[in-house]
Amino acid sequence: MAQGDVNPLQQSIDSATAIFGRRYGRPPRWIVAAPGRVNLIGEHVDYNNGFVMPMAIDRYCVIAAGEANDEAGMTNDEFTSHSSFVIRHSSFTASVFSVATDEETIISLDRPAPHPTPGHWSNYVAGVISLCAERGLQPSGFQAVIESGVPFGGGLSSSASLEVATATLIEAMTGKTLNPVDKALLCQKVEHDFAGVPCGIMDQFASVMCRADHLMLLDCRSQQIEHIPLIDPNVTVLIVNTNVKHELSGGEYAERRAQCESAARKLDVAALRDATLSQLDSQRERLDAVEFRRARHAISEIARTVDAAAALKAGNWARVGRLMYESHDSLRDDYEVSCRELDLLVDLARQRDANGGMIGSRMTGGGFGGCTVSLVETSKADDVGKYLSENYQAETGIEPTVLTSRPGRGAHVVQTPLAGSASAG
Ligand code: GLA
């Protein structure tokens, strides 16, 4: 499970570079990277104006790119057949190849339109191109290879990392920069407008602004960030992917959000961030039973996140661990976004307990599958990973994926042409 000495970012960069070279017959001019994230605590509270505390994982979406009309590249008049239509390569198109799906998509830079297949990965790219153009960041034609080390569909923000990597590429190609908050909000809007998911701001803020060796405590109302060091060598972040995704068509997310907003209205507050548990109790009869439980999760989770940040700063790992378990229980019982496989992993973590090197564990991300995040004692991390993996597989017949991660670095340019050699648009 541990990746040993292999640097996953470097692996993604090497692979993207090699594949770009093979496809386009020249080295890439630009290489950018944007990380996925894992949320330690503060789940389903970003859209309630609460606090969240994710970190970037050291797995990145890497894009290697070059101008379409680079000498050795394709000519402006070359035609490519793509699905059921034929499109002309020109300075007005982006040819984007995804290693994961082994598929190239051509996107018009003039009028980036969604792919005919709903939920297609290229919609994230087209969406970012479109919104960047509205802000005056208009690249000329390019070719790109996307190589992502962020597991797809595992609740580790593979889509946010693709959006943020695309925005970072466009910044590099145009030589113009967005301020980090605008960049994250632009990427969030892509998720809303091009993918139809009314997500909060956590994933895109994390991918843009996380710092190596730090957790990011984000106040989702003020958008203020506090970077909290996570450097204790005795504590390791262990991520276990259930490798299940219960397809609930994304509608569950929007429904939870609507229930929270309705609860806030009935409690007469702008957002659940502004309510307290005693206020909720005293006004219980105003809410239906489901709204009550949703609100109880959100209000208590925001408090747990603030509490966990303080405990972290004090090095009180036992307290952080307890808060993680409480967060899981609340997500399972009150918010109802867990599933059998996630619950099993957290139950196994509880059985393992502190004597076995387990500090705390919970589901992470949107839910209904995906990953758990655990804090474990470093010296026992391998054993704990094996224990969780074997028992999970014995019970479910599904092989989980176990990975450890240091807090990674936010989006960055890995390679850019030497000054003077760029002909960015
Ligand atoms: C998804 C969304 C985030 C956040 C989490 C739950 O990852 O994109 O905005 O709401 O779910 O915490």
PDB file of C-alpha atoms and ligand atoms in Angstrom, residues 37 39 42-47 157 199-203 253 365-366, ligand 1:
ATOM      1  CA  ARG A  37      -8.190  16.564  -1.692  1.00  0.00           C
ATOM      2  CA  ASN A  39     -11.410  16.271   3.935  1.00  0.00           C
ATOM      3  CA  GLY A  42     -16.320  19.386   8.179  1.00  0.00           C
ATOM      4  CA  GLU A  43     -18.509  17.377   5.809  1.00  0.00           C
ATOM      5  CA  HIS A  44     -21.531  18.758   4.014  1.00  0.00           C
ATOM      6  CA  VAL A  45     -21.136  22.094   5.731  1.00  0.00           C
ATOM      7  CA  ASP A  46     -19.429  24.226   3.080  1.00  0.00           C
ATOM      8  CA  TYR A  47     -22.803  25.099   1.554  1.00  0.00           C
ATOM      9  CA  SER A 157     -12.202  15.566  -5.952  1.00  0.00           C
ATOM     10  CA  CYS A 199     -21.462  21.843  -4.871  1.00  0.00           C
ATOM     11  CA  GLY A 200     -19.984  24.105  -2.220  1.00  0.00           C
ATOM     12  CA  ILE A 201     -16.564  25.757  -2.378  1.00  0.00           C
ATOM     13  CA  MET A 202     -14.419  23.256  -0.487  1.00  0.00           C
ATOM     14  CA  ASP A 203     -12.971  21.092  -3.258  1.00  0.00           C
ATOM     15  CA  TYR A 253     -26.615  16.061  -2.951  1.00  0.00           C
ATOM     16  CA  GLY A 365     -16.410  13.627   0.698  1.00  0.00           C
ATOM     17  CA  GLY A 366     -19.962  13.588  -0.597  1.00  0.00           C
TER      18      GLY A 366
HETATM   19  C1  GLA B   1     -18.659  17.337  -2.427  1.00  0.00           C
HETATM   20  C2  GLA B   1     -18.840  18.812  -2.779  1.00  0.00           C
HETATM   21  C3  GLA B   1     -18.266  19.715  -1.695  1.00  0.00           C
HETATM   22  C4  GLA B   1     -18.776  19.327  -0.323  1.00  0.00           C
HETATM   23  C5  GLA B   1     -18.642  17.814  -0.094  1.00  0.00           C
HETATM   24  C6  GLA B   1     -19.268  17.361   1.189  1.00  0.00           C
HETATM   25  O1  GLA B   1     -17.296  17.017  -2.430  1.00  0.00           O
HETATM   26  O2  GLA B   1     -18.216  19.094  -4.000  1.00  0.00           O
HETATM   27  O3  GLA B   1     -18.570  21.059  -1.989  1.00  0.00           O
HETATM   28  O4  GLA B   1     -20.100  19.756  -0.125  1.00  0.00           O
HETATM   29  O5  GLA B   1     -19.213  17.062  -1.162  1.00  0.00           O
HETATM   30  O6  GLA B   1     -18.605  17.901   2.269  1.00  0.00           O
END
